[in-house]
């Protein structure tokens, strides 16, 4: 820190300069990390809400009962969307990772109550790293489950791996690397048969699949309507379009709160309670998630999804028409994984990088990865033209390593 301060205008100018060296979050040239809606009205609403809640702390529901009520309403609205039974419940968290951590903690506690010392999480090989993080934090063990030839978790393999230490089975609806649905009903049935938990990772799909279903698309059963599903994580800060810091973890069974909520009074300042990892919690993401849901409603989200899928289909058709480009598996929504047996797609990615597109690389199968958002509608033609040109005119791959997002 410098001794004397500097004028606000200089501080802001410095930030603008530094920000300009990074991808523009509104530019629709990022794929994942941010989920631009392309809607000025939404962004204006979010700014107004965040201004109002800039300094609030959601830690203490007694001091800020309305913030607690907003959180409860977000949980309730998400629960309605995902058909959470009446006795179920949940909380908001800072993001998908924290939601997954809380679910794994609850499942660990249930397994410990059954006498399992080092509970296991059976995780599809395609699942997000948050399950390994949970295992690392909570003294659990991850058992990877291989995928079938369509990049879905192999339920027969899962059945063979279930054992007395299994606490929970995981399925993605849908997966990050390939955008495909795991066979949720089969995974949940297997979990129920063995009396263990079944976590559905809908961090990406939670605010996609309900609206695809309303658009009349074929969506295999995946939410709480499936018997045996015990937990679902759904991120509002992905396809709910709000700024980062907003996810929901939902639990079917009412015992969750005794496992997830932390209470403590053995210190001089009296009772302390906290529902998830964070202590002090920003209220702005809670209020913003609430505002987005109230403002858009089911119809608003469904309309956004209709347009987004039109963009996905346009981009997909354009890519598939290019010689050598294959779409991996059967993606259900806005995530496309690209593979080629004739082209070096990493070299194509290098050309796209040089033109300012931030395409992600997948390792298995080797190729590129696109998480499409509504704002990509404005750049679809340019994206396809640049991609076709990169396919036709690329050199050797610079060997850019495959990195998540
Ligand atoms: C399927 C899936 N689960 C969980 C997460 C973790 O979410 P977050 O980055 O908000 O912690 C992601 C992030 O992309 C994801 O794609």
Coordinates of C-alpha atoms and ligand atoms in Angstrom, one line a residue:
X1 CA 0.0 0.0 0.0
X2 CA 1.3 3.5 -0.8
X3 CA 1.7 5.9 2.1
X4 CA -0.7 8.5 0.8
X5 CA -3.8 7.5 -1.1
X6 CA -4.4 8.4 -4.8
X7 CA -7.5 10.0 -6.4
X8 CA -10.4 7.7 -7.1
X9 CA -10.2 8.6 -10.8
X10 CA -6.6 7.3 -10.9
X11 CA -7.6 4.1 -9.1
X12 CA -10.3 3.5 -11.6
X13 CA -8.1 4.3 -14.5
X14 CA -5.6 1.8 -13.3
X15 CA -8.2 -0.9 -12.9
X16 CA -9.6 -0.2 -16.4
X17 CA -6.1 -0.5 -17.8
X18 CA -5.5 -3.8 -16.1
X19 CA -9.0 -5.1 -17.0
X20 CA -8.4 -4.2 -20.6
X21 CA -5.7 -6.9 -20.8
X22 CA -8.2 -9.6 -19.9
X23 CA -11.1 -11.0 -21.9
X24 CA -14.2 -8.8 -22.0
X25 CA -16.9 -10.4 -20.0
X26 CA -19.6 -8.9 -22.2
X27 CA -17.9 -9.7 -25.5
X28 CA -19.2 -13.2 -26.0
X29 CA -15.7 -14.4 -26.8
X30 CA -15.4 -16.4 -23.6
X31 CA -17.0 -19.8 -23.3
X32 CA -17.7 -20.7 -19.7
X33 CA -16.4 -18.8 -16.7
X34 CA -19.0 -16.2 -17.4
X35 CA -22.5 -16.7 -18.8
X36 CA -23.5 -13.4 -20.5
X37 CA -27.2 -13.0 -21.1
X38 CA -26.7 -10.2 -23.5
X39 CA -29.6 -8.4 -21.8
X40 CA -29.1 -4.8 -20.7
X41 CA -32.3 -4.8 -18.7
X42 CA -31.0 -7.7 -16.5
X43 CA -27.6 -6.2 -16.0
X44 CA -29.2 -2.8 -15.0
X45 CA -31.4 -4.7 -12.5
X46 CA -28.4 -6.5 -11.1
X47 CA -26.5 -3.3 -10.7
X48 CA -29.4 -1.7 -8.8
X49 CA -29.7 -4.7 -6.5
X50 CA -26.0 -5.0 -5.8
X51 CA -25.8 -1.3 -5.0
X52 CA -28.5 -1.8 -2.4
X53 CA -26.8 -4.8 -0.8
X54 CA -23.1 -3.8 -1.2
X55 CA -22.3 -4.0 2.5
X56 CA -24.9 -6.3 4.0
X57 CA -23.8 -9.5 5.7
X58 CA -26.1 -12.5 5.4
X59 CA -24.3 -14.3 8.4
X60 CA -26.8 -13.2 11.0
X61 CA -30.5 -13.9 10.2
X62 CA -31.6 -12.3 13.4
X63 CA -30.1 -8.9 12.4
X64 CA -31.1 -9.3 8.7
X65 CA -34.2 -11.3 8.7
X66 CA -35.3 -10.1 5.3
X67 CA -32.0 -11.3 3.7
X68 CA -32.7 -14.7 5.3
X69 CA -36.2 -14.6 3.9
X70 CA -34.8 -13.7 0.4
X71 CA -32.5 -16.7 0.7
X72 CA -35.4 -19.0 1.8
X73 CA -37.4 -17.8 -1.2
X74 CA -34.6 -18.5 -3.7
X75 CA -34.3 -22.0 -2.2
X76 CA -38.1 -22.4 -2.4
X77 CA -38.3 -21.1 -6.0
X78 CA -35.4 -23.4 -7.1
X79 CA -37.0 -26.3 -5.2
X80 CA -40.3 -25.7 -7.1
X81 CA -38.4 -25.8 -10.4
X82 CA -36.7 -29.1 -9.4
X83 CA -39.7 -30.7 -7.7
X84 CA -38.2 -30.8 -4.2
X85 CA -40.7 -32.7 -1.9
X86 CA -42.3 -30.7 0.9
X87 CA -40.1 -32.0 3.6
X88 CA -36.9 -31.2 1.7
X89 CA -34.9 -28.0 2.1
X90 CA -31.5 -26.4 1.5
X91 CA -29.5 -23.2 1.4
X92 CA -27.7 -20.9 -0.9
X93 CA -24.0 -21.1 -1.2
X94 CA -21.3 -19.1 -3.0
X95 CA -21.1 -21.5 -6.0
X96 CA -21.3 -25.0 -7.3
X97 CA -18.2 -26.1 -5.4
X98 CA -19.6 -25.0 -2.1
X99 CA -22.9 -26.6 -2.8
X100 CA -21.2 -29.9 -3.7
X101 CA -19.0 -29.7 -0.6
X102 CA -22.1 -29.3 1.6
X103 CA -23.8 -32.3 -0.1
X104 CA -20.7 -34.5 0.4
X105 CA -20.5 -33.4 4.0
X106 CA -24.1 -34.3 4.7
X107 CA -23.6 -37.7 2.9
X108 CA -20.4 -38.3 4.9
X109 CA -22.3 -37.6 8.2
X110 CA -25.1 -40.0 7.2
X111 CA -22.5 -42.7 6.3
X112 CA -20.6 -42.1 9.6
X113 CA -23.9 -42.6 11.4
X114 CA -24.0 -46.0 9.7
X115 CA -20.6 -46.8 11.0
X116 CA -18.5 -46.1 7.9
X117 CA -15.2 -44.6 8.9
X118 CA -13.8 -43.4 5.6
X119 CA -16.9 -42.9 3.4
X120 CA -16.6 -43.2 -0.4
X121 CA -18.0 -41.0 -3.2
X122 CA -18.6 -42.8 -6.4
X123 CA -17.9 -40.2 -9.0
X124 CA -18.2 -40.3 -12.8
X125 CA -14.8 -39.7 -14.5
X126 CA -16.4 -36.8 -16.2
X127 CA -17.6 -35.1 -13.0
X128 CA -16.3 -31.8 -11.7
X129 CA -13.2 -31.8 -9.5
X130 CA -15.3 -30.4 -6.6
X131 CA -15.9 -34.0 -5.5
X132 CA -12.2 -34.7 -5.1
X133 CA -11.9 -31.4 -3.2
X134 CA -14.7 -32.5 -0.9
X135 CA -12.9 -35.8 -0.3
X136 CA -9.7 -34.0 0.4
X137 CA -11.4 -31.6 2.9
X138 CA -13.6 -34.1 4.6
X139 CA -11.5 -37.2 4.9
X140 CA -13.5 -39.1 2.3
X141 CA -12.4 -41.2 -0.7
X142 CA -13.2 -40.7 -4.3
X143 CA -13.9 -43.8 -6.3
X144 CA -13.8 -42.9 -10.1
X145 CA -16.4 -44.6 -12.2
X146 CA -15.6 -45.1 -15.9
X147 CA -17.7 -43.7 -18.7
X148 CA -19.5 -45.7 -21.4
X149 CA -19.0 -45.1 -25.1
X150 CA -21.3 -42.1 -25.1
X151 CA -19.3 -40.4 -22.3
X152 CA -22.0 -41.1 -19.7
X153 CA -21.2 -42.8 -16.4
X154 CA -21.3 -46.5 -16.7
X155 CA -23.9 -47.8 -14.3
X156 CA -22.7 -51.4 -14.5
X157 CA -19.3 -50.3 -13.5
X158 CA -20.8 -48.2 -10.6
X159 CA -22.7 -51.3 -9.5
X160 CA -19.5 -53.3 -9.3
X161 CA -17.7 -50.5 -7.4
X162 CA -20.4 -50.0 -4.7
X163 CA -19.3 -51.4 -1.4
X164 CA -19.9 -51.2 2.4
X165 CA -18.0 -47.8 2.5
X166 CA -20.0 -46.1 -0.2
X167 CA -21.7 -43.0 1.0
X168 CA -23.0 -41.4 -2.2
X169 CA -23.2 -41.9 -5.9
X170 CA -22.9 -38.9 -8.2
X171 CA -24.4 -38.2 -11.6
X172 CA -24.1 -35.1 -13.7
X173 CA -27.1 -33.5 -15.3
X174 CA -25.3 -32.6 -17.5
X175 CA -21.5 -32.9 -17.4
X176 CA -19.1 -30.1 -17.9
X177 CA -16.6 -31.8 -20.3
X178 CA -19.1 -33.2 -22.8
X179 CA -22.5 -31.6 -21.9
X180 CA -24.1 -35.1 -21.8
X181 CA -26.7 -36.4 -19.3
X182 CA -25.6 -39.2 -17.0
X183 CA -28.3 -41.9 -16.7
X184 CA -29.7 -40.3 -13.6
X185 CA -32.7 -42.7 -13.1
X186 CA -30.4 -45.8 -13.2
X187 CA -27.8 -44.2 -10.9
X188 CA -30.5 -43.2 -8.4
X189 CA -32.1 -46.6 -8.5
X190 CA -28.7 -48.2 -7.7
X191 CA -28.1 -45.8 -4.8
X192 CA -31.6 -46.5 -3.4
X193 CA -31.1 -50.2 -3.7
X194 CA -28.0 -49.9 -1.5
X195 CA -29.4 -47.3 0.8
X196 CA -26.9 -44.6 0.0
X197 CA -27.1 -41.0 -1.2
X198 CA -27.4 -39.9 -4.8
X199 CA -26.2 -36.4 -5.6
X200 CA -27.2 -34.9 -9.0
X201 CA -24.8 -32.3 -10.2
X202 CA -27.0 -29.8 -11.9
X203 CA -24.6 -26.9 -11.3
X204 CA -24.8 -26.2 -15.1
X205 CA -28.1 -27.9 -15.9
X206 CA -30.2 -26.8 -13.0
X207 CA -31.3 -23.6 -14.8
X208 CA -31.3 -25.2 -18.2
X209 CA -33.1 -28.5 -18.1
X210 CA -36.4 -27.3 -16.5
X211 CA -36.8 -24.8 -19.3
X212 CA -35.8 -27.3 -22.0
X213 CA -38.6 -29.5 -20.7
X214 CA -41.0 -26.5 -20.9
X215 CA -40.0 -26.0 -24.5
X216 CA -41.2 -29.5 -25.2
X217 CA -37.7 -31.0 -25.6
X218 CA -36.9 -34.6 -24.7
X219 CA -35.3 -34.4 -21.2
X220 CA -34.7 -37.7 -19.4
X221 CA -35.8 -37.7 -15.8
X222 CA -33.1 -36.2 -13.6
X223 CA -34.6 -34.1 -10.7
X224 CA -36.4 -34.9 -7.4
X225 CA -39.2 -36.6 -9.4
X226 CA -36.7 -39.5 -9.7
X227 CA -36.9 -41.7 -6.6
X228 CA -33.5 -42.1 -4.9
X229 CA -32.2 -38.7 -5.8
X230 CA -31.2 -37.2 -2.4
X231 CA -29.4 -34.0 -3.3
X232 CA -29.2 -31.6 -6.2
X233 CA -26.8 -28.7 -6.7
X234 CA -27.9 -25.9 -9.1
X235 CA -26.0 -22.7 -9.8
X236 CA -27.9 -19.5 -10.3
X237 CA -24.6 -17.8 -11.3
X238 CA -24.4 -20.0 -14.4
X239 CA -27.6 -20.3 -16.5
X240 CA -29.5 -18.2 -13.9
X241 CA -27.3 -15.3 -15.4
X242 CA -26.5 -13.5 -12.1
X243 CA -23.0 -12.4 -11.2
X244 CA -20.8 -14.9 -9.3
X245 CA -21.6 -16.0 -5.8
X246 CA -25.0 -17.7 -6.1
X247 CA -25.8 -21.4 -6.0
X248 CA -28.4 -23.6 -4.3
X249 CA -28.0 -27.0 -2.6
X250 CA -31.2 -28.9 -2.1
X251 CA -31.7 -32.0 0.1
X252 CA -34.7 -34.3 -0.1
X253 CA -34.5 -35.5 3.5
X254 CA -35.1 -33.2 6.5
X255 CA -32.1 -34.5 8.5
X256 CA -29.8 -32.4 6.2
X257 CA -29.8 -29.3 8.4
X258 CA -28.4 -31.2 11.5
X259 CA -25.5 -32.3 9.3
X260 CA -24.9 -29.2 7.3
X261 CA -25.6 -26.3 9.7
X262 CA -22.7 -25.5 12.1
X263 CA -23.6 -24.3 15.6
X264 CA -21.1 -23.3 18.3
X265 CA -21.3 -21.6 21.6
X266 CA -18.1 -22.5 23.4
X267 CA -16.5 -19.1 23.3
X268 CA -17.1 -15.7 25.0
X269 CA -19.4 -14.2 22.4
X270 CA -22.3 -16.6 22.6
X271 CA -24.1 -18.7 20.0
X272 CA -22.6 -18.7 16.4
X273 CA -24.4 -20.5 13.6
X274 CA -23.5 -20.8 9.9
X275 CA -25.2 -22.9 7.2
X276 CA -22.2 -23.6 4.9
X277 CA -18.5 -22.9 4.6
X278 CA -18.5 -19.1 4.6
X279 CA -18.8 -17.2 7.9
X280 CA -19.5 -13.6 6.9
X281 CA -21.6 -13.9 3.7
X282 CA -22.2 -11.3 1.0
X283 CA -25.9 -10.6 0.7
X284 CA -25.7 -9.2 -2.8
X285 CA -25.6 -12.6 -4.6
X286 CA -28.7 -13.7 -2.6
X287 CA -30.7 -10.6 -3.4
X288 CA -29.5 -10.7 -7.0
X289 CA -30.6 -14.3 -7.4
X290 CA -33.9 -13.5 -5.9
X291 CA -34.4 -10.5 -8.2
X292 CA -33.5 -12.4 -11.3
X293 CA -36.0 -15.1 -10.5
X294 CA -38.7 -12.6 -9.6
X295 CA -38.0 -10.5 -12.7
X296 CA -37.8 -13.2 -15.3
X297 CA -40.1 -15.8 -13.9
X298 CA -40.4 -19.2 -15.5
X299 CA -41.6 -17.6 -18.7
X300 CA -38.6 -15.2 -19.0
X301 CA -36.1 -18.0 -18.4
X302 CA -37.9 -20.2 -20.9
X303 CA -37.8 -17.5 -23.6
X304 CA -34.0 -17.0 -23.0
X305 CA -33.6 -20.8 -23.3
X306 CA -35.6 -20.9 -26.6
X307 CA -33.2 -18.3 -28.1
X308 CA -30.1 -19.9 -26.6
X309 CA -31.0 -23.3 -28.1
X310 CA -31.5 -21.7 -31.5
X311 CA -28.0 -20.4 -31.2
X312 CA -26.6 -23.7 -30.1
X313 CA -28.3 -25.5 -33.0
X314 CA -27.0 -22.9 -35.5
X315 CA -23.4 -23.2 -34.2
X316 CA -23.7 -27.0 -34.0
X317 CA -25.0 -27.3 -37.5
X318 CA -22.3 -25.0 -38.8
X319 CA -19.5 -26.9 -37.1
X320 CA -20.8 -30.3 -38.1
X321 CA -20.9 -29.1 -41.7
X322 CA -17.1 -28.6 -41.6
X323 CA -15.1 -31.6 -42.8
X324 CA -13.5 -33.5 -39.9
X325 CA -15.4 -31.9 -37.1
X326 CA -17.4 -34.2 -34.8
X327 CA -19.6 -33.4 -31.8
X328 CA -18.8 -35.7 -28.9
X329 CA -21.6 -37.8 -27.5
X330 CA -25.2 -36.5 -27.4
X331 CA -25.1 -33.1 -25.7
X332 CA -28.5 -32.0 -24.4
X333 CA -28.0 -28.3 -24.1
X334 CA -25.5 -25.5 -24.5
X335 CA -22.2 -27.4 -24.0
X336 CA -20.6 -28.7 -27.1
X337 CA -17.4 -30.8 -27.1
X338 CA -15.6 -31.1 -30.5
X339 CA -13.4 -33.9 -31.6
X340 CA -11.6 -34.7 -34.9
X341 CA -9.8 -37.8 -36.1
X342 CA -8.3 -35.8 -39.1
X343 CA -7.6 -32.3 -37.8
X344 CA -5.4 -31.1 -35.0
X345 CA -8.1 -29.2 -33.1
X346 CA -5.5 -27.7 -30.6
X347 CA -3.9 -26.0 -33.7
X348 CA -7.4 -24.8 -34.7
X349 CA -7.8 -23.5 -31.1
X350 CA -4.5 -21.7 -31.4
X351 CA -5.7 -19.8 -34.5
X352 CA -9.0 -19.0 -32.7
X353 CA -7.0 -17.8 -29.6
X354 CA -5.0 -15.5 -31.9
X355 CA -8.3 -14.0 -33.1
X356 CA -9.5 -13.4 -29.6
X357 CA -11.8 -16.4 -29.1
X358 CA -11.1 -18.1 -25.8
X359 CA -12.0 -21.7 -26.7
X360 CA -11.3 -24.3 -24.1
X361 CA -9.4 -27.5 -24.7
X362 CA -10.6 -31.0 -23.7
X363 CA -8.2 -33.8 -23.1
X364 CA -10.6 -36.7 -23.5
X365 CA -11.4 -37.0 -26.3
X366 CA -8.7 -34.5 -27.4
X367 CA -10.5 -31.5 -28.8
X368 CA -12.2 -28.2 -28.1
X369 CA -15.0 -27.3 -25.7
X370 CA -17.7 -24.6 -26.0
X371 CA -20.0 -23.5 -23.3
X372 CA -22.5 -21.3 -25.2
X373 CA -24.4 -18.5 -23.6
X374 CA -27.3 -16.3 -24.8
X375 CA -24.9 -13.5 -25.9
X376 CA -23.2 -15.8 -28.4
X377 CA -26.2 -15.2 -30.6
X378 CA -24.6 -11.9 -31.6
X379 CA -21.4 -13.5 -32.7
X380 CA -22.4 -16.9 -34.1
X381 CA -21.8 -16.0 -37.7
X382 CA -18.4 -14.5 -37.0
X383 CA -17.5 -17.5 -34.8
X384 CA -18.4 -20.0 -37.5
X385 CA -16.5 -18.0 -40.2
X386 CA -13.4 -17.7 -38.1
X387 CA -13.6 -21.4 -37.1
X388 CA -14.0 -22.5 -40.8
X389 CA -11.0 -20.3 -41.7
X390 CA -9.0 -21.8 -38.8
X391 CA -9.8 -25.3 -39.9
X392 CA -8.7 -24.5 -43.4
X393 CA -5.6 -22.5 -42.4
X394 CA -3.8 -23.7 -39.3
X395 CA -0.3 -24.7 -38.6
X396 CA 1.2 -26.9 -36.0
X397 CA -0.4 -26.8 -32.5
X398 CA 1.6 -24.6 -30.2
X399 CA 0.8 -27.2 -27.6
X400 CA -1.3 -25.0 -25.4
X401 CA -2.1 -27.2 -22.5
X402 CA -5.7 -28.2 -21.8
X403 CA -6.9 -26.2 -18.9
X404 CA -10.3 -26.1 -17.2
X405 CA -12.1 -23.2 -18.7
Ligands
LIG1 C1 -20.9 -29.6 -13.7 C2 -20.3 -28.7 -12.8 N1 -20.3 -28.8 -11.4 C3 -19.8 -28.0 -10.6 C4 -19.1 -26.9 -11.0 C5 -18.5 -26.0 -10.0 O1 -19.1 -24.7 -9.9 P1 -18.3 -23.4 -9.4 O2 -17.2 -23.1 -10.3 O3 -19.4 -22.4 -9.3 O4 -17.8 -23.7 -8.0 C6 -19.0 -26.6 -12.4 C7 -18.3 -25.4 -12.8 O5 -18.2 -25.2 -14.0 C8 -19.6 -27.5 -13.3 O6 -19.5 -27.4 -14.6

